[in-house]
Each structure stands twice: as structure tokens, then as C-alpha cells.
Amino acid sequence: MTGDPGVDALIRQWAAEREQSAEDREIDRIASEWLADAPRPAPGIPGQRRRAGATGWAPVDAADPGYLAAMRERLPDAPEELLTAAAGWWQMIGDVSEAERWWDAGISPLDQRALDYRAAGLAPEDLAKRLGPLTVLEHLRRGSAPAWCVARLSRQQRREAAG
């Protein structure tokens, strides 16, 4: 077929679905609807309990309430599930004050690219620095790679230190 095992498996699955009888397709449709309607248990960590005893699991919050409060303050009209997802990403990189420094530097809390920028070695303070006629943030918004910006900043700092 294509030589890619994942693509080949997808093609085989698609072909098998096309060869199903009307009865098989109806069985799959009913099963899919039943699974979609089935109640899902709230997520929880084994051993985490609401109260003592062997009763249900306590739900786990995906995001720190401090992050959610900071995001609600800056983005009051954003849907709760979007804020929760974004807070979950941001809390993995640092505290609320660092996330707020990124926001103040021009990166929205809903923009996951900031995590890539941070991983490449950029700091919020770097976004306002100039690389030629544009700032680092302008370069990033125009599609420049974060690693390229880091390399240019490093080269610029070495020249300034030497000269």
C-alpha cells in the first residue's frame, strides 16, 4: 500500500467499513450512540476520597484555581472549558506571576505557542527586544522560528558585550 503502517491500517479499516452489510452498519451505529450516551465517571486519583470510607472518588481539578482566577480577570468572556484547558497548559511551566509576565509582554494566555517560545529559551522580557527593525514578538508573529530568535539575541548580546 503506502508503506506507512499507520496509513495502511487506516486504509484497511476504511475499506472494511465500506464492505460491511447494512445490518453491521446499524449495529455499529447503535453501539456508538449507546457509548456516547453512557454516563462517564468523574475523573479521580485512586486513593483520593471525598470522605473516609470506600465511597466514590473525589473529582480532580485540571487547573489551579489561581490560574483560572487570573485568566478570568484578563479574559472575562472566554468559555470556562477554554480557560481550564489554557490554565492546565500554563501551570505546567511556572507560577501565575510568570504567566502574567508573558501576558503583559503580548502573548495571550490562550496561545500555546508561548510554551514553545519558553522551551526555546525565550523569556517574556525578550519579546520587546529589537532584532533589526522588528521586535522579537513581531518576528514570532510573522512566523520566525523561536530558535532563530534565540540565536539572533544571543549573537546580538555577544556583540554588545565585546564591543
PDB file of C-alpha atoms in Angstrom:
ATOM      1  CA  MET A   1       0.000   0.000   0.000  1.00  0.00           C
ATOM      2  CA  THR A   2       1.591   3.304   1.106  1.00  0.00           C
ATOM      3  CA  GLY A   3       4.448   1.898   3.167  1.00  0.00           C
ATOM      4  CA  ASP A   4       3.315   3.761   6.291  1.00  0.00           C
ATOM      5  CA  PRO A   5       1.863   1.222   8.748  1.00  0.00           C
ATOM      6  CA  GLY A   6      -0.498   3.772  10.338  1.00  0.00           C
ATOM      7  CA  VAL A   7      -1.856   4.942   6.998  1.00  0.00           C
ATOM      8  CA  ASP A   8      -2.136   1.372   5.724  1.00  0.00           C
ATOM      9  CA  ALA A   9      -4.111   0.351   8.833  1.00  0.00           C
ATOM     10  CA  LEU A  10      -6.438   3.324   8.369  1.00  0.00           C
ATOM     11  CA  ILE A  11      -6.993   2.411   4.708  1.00  0.00           C
ATOM     12  CA  ARG A  12      -7.717  -1.222   5.671  1.00  0.00           C
ATOM     13  CA  GLN A  13     -10.182  -0.072   8.352  1.00  0.00           C
ATOM     14  CA  TRP A  14     -11.905   2.303   5.911  1.00  0.00           C
ATOM     15  CA  ALA A  15     -12.122  -0.444   3.276  1.00  0.00           C
ATOM     16  CA  ALA A  16     -13.533  -2.913   5.828  1.00  0.00           C
ATOM     17  CA  GLU A  17     -16.169  -0.386   6.903  1.00  0.00           C
ATOM     18  CA  ARG A  18     -17.215   0.101   3.291  1.00  0.00           C
ATOM     19  CA  GLU A  19     -17.638  -3.665   2.872  1.00  0.00           C
ATOM     20  CA  GLN A  20     -19.982  -4.022   5.886  1.00  0.00           C
ATOM     21  CA  SER A  21     -23.556  -5.093   5.369  1.00  0.00           C
ATOM     22  CA  ALA A  22     -26.445  -2.788   6.240  1.00  0.00           C
ATOM     23  CA  GLU A  23     -27.037  -4.838   9.399  1.00  0.00           C
ATOM     24  CA  ASP A  24     -23.396  -4.438  10.522  1.00  0.00           C
ATOM     25  CA  ARG A  25     -23.583  -0.669   9.930  1.00  0.00           C
ATOM     26  CA  GLU A  26     -26.789  -0.465  12.008  1.00  0.00           C
ATOM     27  CA  ILE A  27     -25.157  -2.438  14.849  1.00  0.00           C
ATOM     28  CA  ASP A  28     -22.152  -0.068  14.810  1.00  0.00           C
ATOM     29  CA  ARG A  29     -24.458   2.993  14.794  1.00  0.00           C
ATOM     30  CA  ILE A  30     -26.473   1.736  17.773  1.00  0.00           C
ATOM     31  CA  ALA A  31     -23.327   0.797  19.698  1.00  0.00           C
ATOM     32  CA  SER A  32     -21.790   4.247  19.031  1.00  0.00           C
ATOM     33  CA  GLU A  33     -24.952   6.016  20.211  1.00  0.00           C
ATOM     34  CA  TRP A  34     -25.138   3.839  23.306  1.00  0.00           C
ATOM     35  CA  LEU A  35     -21.499   4.515  24.193  1.00  0.00           C
ATOM     36  CA  ALA A  36     -21.953   8.262  23.603  1.00  0.00           C
ATOM     37  CA  ASP A  37     -24.953   8.323  25.979  1.00  0.00           C
ATOM     38  CA  ALA A  38     -23.340   6.182  28.676  1.00  0.00           C
ATOM     39  CA  PRO A  39     -22.563   8.149  31.859  1.00  0.00           C
ATOM     40  CA  ARG A  40     -18.875   8.729  32.376  1.00  0.00           C
ATOM     41  CA  PRO A  41     -17.473   8.610  35.883  1.00  0.00           C
ATOM     42  CA  ALA A  42     -15.851  11.781  37.156  1.00  0.00           C
ATOM     43  CA  PRO A  43     -12.063  11.608  36.970  1.00  0.00           C
ATOM     44  CA  GLY A  44     -10.270  10.879  40.185  1.00  0.00           C
ATOM     45  CA  ILE A  45      -6.984   9.711  41.561  1.00  0.00           C
ATOM     46  CA  PRO A  46      -7.055   6.296  43.245  1.00  0.00           C
ATOM     47  CA  GLY A  47      -6.865   6.807  46.972  1.00  0.00           C
ATOM     48  CA  GLN A  48      -8.355  10.298  46.816  1.00  0.00           C
ATOM     49  CA  ARG A  49     -11.644  10.255  48.686  1.00  0.00           C
ATOM     50  CA  ARG A  50     -14.365  12.811  49.395  1.00  0.00           C
ATOM     51  CA  ARG A  51     -14.769  11.451  52.895  1.00  0.00           C
ATOM     52  CA  ALA A  52     -13.478   8.477  54.810  1.00  0.00           C
ATOM     53  CA  GLY A  53     -14.534   5.043  53.727  1.00  0.00           C
ATOM     54  CA  ALA A  54     -14.934   3.253  50.444  1.00  0.00           C
ATOM     55  CA  THR A  55     -17.345   5.726  48.811  1.00  0.00           C
ATOM     56  CA  GLY A  56     -16.775   7.435  45.451  1.00  0.00           C
ATOM     57  CA  TRP A  57     -13.670   9.137  44.160  1.00  0.00           C
ATOM     58  CA  ALA A  58     -13.175  12.877  44.547  1.00  0.00           C
ATOM     59  CA  PRO A  59     -13.012  14.794  41.268  1.00  0.00           C
ATOM     60  CA  VAL A  60      -9.638  16.139  40.200  1.00  0.00           C
ATOM     61  CA  ASP A  61      -9.393  19.745  39.084  1.00  0.00           C
ATOM     62  CA  ALA A  62      -7.339  20.032  35.908  1.00  0.00           C
ATOM     63  CA  ALA A  63      -6.319  23.602  36.634  1.00  0.00           C
ATOM     64  CA  ASP A  64      -5.138  25.519  39.659  1.00  0.00           C
ATOM     65  CA  PRO A  65      -7.858  27.933  40.849  1.00  0.00           C
ATOM     66  CA  GLY A  66      -5.250  30.741  40.987  1.00  0.00           C
ATOM     67  CA  TYR A  67      -4.590  30.376  37.276  1.00  0.00           C
ATOM     68  CA  LEU A  68      -8.290  30.258  36.487  1.00  0.00           C
ATOM     69  CA  ALA A  69      -8.928  33.416  38.513  1.00  0.00           C
ATOM     70  CA  ALA A  70      -6.095  35.255  36.736  1.00  0.00           C
ATOM     71  CA  MET A  71      -7.380  34.132  33.334  1.00  0.00           C
ATOM     72  CA  ARG A  72     -10.977  35.055  34.138  1.00  0.00           C
ATOM     73  CA  GLU A  73      -9.767  38.516  35.113  1.00  0.00           C
ATOM     74  CA  ARG A  74      -7.996  39.009  31.779  1.00  0.00           C
ATOM     75  CA  LEU A  75     -10.485  37.125  29.590  1.00  0.00           C
ATOM     76  CA  PRO A  76     -13.922  37.509  31.189  1.00  0.00           C
ATOM     77  CA  ASP A  77     -15.822  36.488  28.033  1.00  0.00           C
ATOM     78  CA  ALA A  78     -13.867  33.301  27.278  1.00  0.00           C
ATOM     79  CA  PRO A  79     -15.680  29.960  27.785  1.00  0.00           C
ATOM     80  CA  GLU A  80     -14.871  28.142  31.025  1.00  0.00           C
ATOM     81  CA  GLU A  81     -13.625  24.960  29.284  1.00  0.00           C
ATOM     82  CA  LEU A  82     -11.177  27.014  27.188  1.00  0.00           C
ATOM     83  CA  LEU A  83      -9.870  28.791  30.288  1.00  0.00           C
ATOM     84  CA  THR A  84      -9.495  25.474  32.110  1.00  0.00           C
ATOM     85  CA  ALA A  85      -7.509  23.967  29.227  1.00  0.00           C
ATOM     86  CA  ALA A  86      -5.270  27.028  28.896  1.00  0.00           C
ATOM     87  CA  ALA A  87      -4.692  27.176  32.660  1.00  0.00           C
ATOM     88  CA  GLY A  88      -3.725  23.499  32.558  1.00  0.00           C
ATOM     89  CA  TRP A  89      -1.046  24.250  29.938  1.00  0.00           C
ATOM     90  CA  TRP A  90       0.275  27.348  31.673  1.00  0.00           C
ATOM     91  CA  GLN A  91       0.516  25.872  35.149  1.00  0.00           C
ATOM     92  CA  MET A  92       2.951  23.275  33.787  1.00  0.00           C
ATOM     93  CA  ILE A  93       5.554  25.965  33.051  1.00  0.00           C
ATOM     94  CA  GLY A  94       5.576  28.062  36.176  1.00  0.00           C
ATOM     95  CA  ASP A  95       3.625  30.169  38.582  1.00  0.00           C
ATOM     96  CA  VAL A  96       0.891  32.695  37.907  1.00  0.00           C
ATOM     97  CA  SER A  97       3.286  35.648  38.034  1.00  0.00           C
ATOM     98  CA  GLU A  98       5.361  34.202  35.171  1.00  0.00           C
ATOM     99  CA  ALA A  99       2.263  33.574  33.081  1.00  0.00           C
ATOM    100  CA  GLU A 100       1.160  37.159  33.745  1.00  0.00           C
ATOM    101  CA  ARG A 101       4.569  38.449  32.583  1.00  0.00           C
ATOM    102  CA  TRP A 102       4.020  36.585  29.283  1.00  0.00           C
ATOM    103  CA  TRP A 103       0.539  38.084  29.004  1.00  0.00           C
ATOM    104  CA  ASP A 104       1.891  41.590  29.698  1.00  0.00           C
ATOM    105  CA  ALA A 105       4.573  41.034  27.045  1.00  0.00           C
ATOM    106  CA  GLY A 106       1.894  40.407  24.419  1.00  0.00           C
ATOM    107  CA  ILE A 107       1.213  36.652  24.453  1.00  0.00           C
ATOM    108  CA  SER A 108      -2.382  35.644  25.126  1.00  0.00           C
ATOM    109  CA  PRO A 109      -2.896  33.018  27.819  1.00  0.00           C
ATOM    110  CA  LEU A 110      -4.824  31.015  25.238  1.00  0.00           C
ATOM    111  CA  ASP A 111      -1.837  30.923  22.855  1.00  0.00           C
ATOM    112  CA  GLN A 112       0.065  27.676  23.370  1.00  0.00           C
ATOM    113  CA  ARG A 113       2.935  28.925  21.223  1.00  0.00           C
ATOM    114  CA  ALA A 114       4.224  30.749  24.304  1.00  0.00           C
ATOM    115  CA  LEU A 115       5.106  27.336  25.727  1.00  0.00           C
ATOM    116  CA  ASP A 116       7.203  26.689  22.603  1.00  0.00           C
ATOM    117  CA  TYR A 117       8.836  30.113  22.928  1.00  0.00           C
ATOM    118  CA  ARG A 118       9.718  29.408  26.545  1.00  0.00           C
ATOM    119  CA  ALA A 119      11.051  25.945  25.685  1.00  0.00           C
ATOM    120  CA  ALA A 120      13.271  27.512  23.001  1.00  0.00           C
ATOM    121  CA  GLY A 121      14.842  29.748  25.632  1.00  0.00           C
ATOM    122  CA  LEU A 122      12.895  32.992  25.292  1.00  0.00           C
ATOM    123  CA  ALA A 123      11.744  34.950  28.320  1.00  0.00           C
ATOM    124  CA  PRO A 124       8.888  37.456  28.432  1.00  0.00           C
ATOM    125  CA  GLU A 125      11.429  40.304  28.602  1.00  0.00           C
ATOM    126  CA  ASP A 126      12.956  39.148  25.302  1.00  0.00           C
ATOM    127  CA  LEU A 127       9.771  39.793  23.327  1.00  0.00           C
ATOM    128  CA  ALA A 128      10.272  43.589  23.362  1.00  0.00           C
ATOM    129  CA  LYS A 129      13.942  43.433  22.306  1.00  0.00           C
ATOM    130  CA  ARG A 130      14.735  44.522  18.777  1.00  0.00           C
ATOM    131  CA  LEU A 131      16.258  42.285  16.144  1.00  0.00           C
ATOM    132  CA  GLY A 132      16.864  44.691  13.319  1.00  0.00           C
ATOM    133  CA  PRO A 133      13.770  46.730  12.522  1.00  0.00           C
ATOM    134  CA  LEU A 134      11.350  44.376  14.327  1.00  0.00           C
ATOM    135  CA  THR A 135      10.934  43.230  17.909  1.00  0.00           C
ATOM    136  CA  VAL A 136      11.251  39.559  18.775  1.00  0.00           C
ATOM    137  CA  LEU A 137       7.467  39.385  19.213  1.00  0.00           C
ATOM    138  CA  GLU A 138       6.934  40.856  15.741  1.00  0.00           C
ATOM    139  CA  HIS A 139       9.367  38.316  14.274  1.00  0.00           C
ATOM    140  CA  LEU A 140       7.494  35.485  16.005  1.00  0.00           C
ATOM    141  CA  ARG A 141       4.133  36.758  14.792  1.00  0.00           C
ATOM    142  CA  ARG A 142       5.483  36.839  11.246  1.00  0.00           C
ATOM    143  CA  GLY A 143       6.459  33.183  11.501  1.00  0.00           C
ATOM    144  CA  SER A 144      10.125  33.267  12.531  1.00  0.00           C
ATOM    145  CA  ALA A 145      11.218  30.221  14.486  1.00  0.00           C
ATOM    146  CA  PRO A 146      11.731  30.769  18.217  1.00  0.00           C
ATOM    147  CA  ALA A 147      15.166  29.090  17.966  1.00  0.00           C
ATOM    148  CA  TRP A 148      16.176  31.614  15.273  1.00  0.00           C
ATOM    149  CA  CYS A 149      15.158  34.488  17.567  1.00  0.00           C
ATOM    150  CA  VAL A 150      17.105  32.978  20.470  1.00  0.00           C
ATOM    151  CA  ALA A 151      20.203  32.561  18.271  1.00  0.00           C
ATOM    152  CA  ARG A 152      19.941  36.162  16.995  1.00  0.00           C
ATOM    153  CA  LEU A 153      19.505  37.503  20.535  1.00  0.00           C
ATOM    154  CA  SER A 154      22.497  35.506  21.719  1.00  0.00           C
ATOM    155  CA  ARG A 155      24.655  36.772  18.850  1.00  0.00           C
ATOM    156  CA  GLN A 156      23.496  40.348  19.500  1.00  0.00           C
ATOM    157  CA  GLN A 157      24.322  40.076  23.220  1.00  0.00           C
ATOM    158  CA  ARG A 158      27.809  38.690  22.439  1.00  0.00           C
ATOM    159  CA  ARG A 159      28.489  41.608  20.076  1.00  0.00           C
ATOM    160  CA  GLU A 160      27.321  44.131  22.673  1.00  0.00           C
ATOM    161  CA  ALA A 161      29.500  42.512  25.361  1.00  0.00           C
ATOM    162  CA  ALA A 162      32.544  42.501  23.077  1.00  0.00           C
ATOM    163  CA  GLY A 163      32.104  45.898  21.779  1.00  0.00           C
TER     164      GLY A 163
END
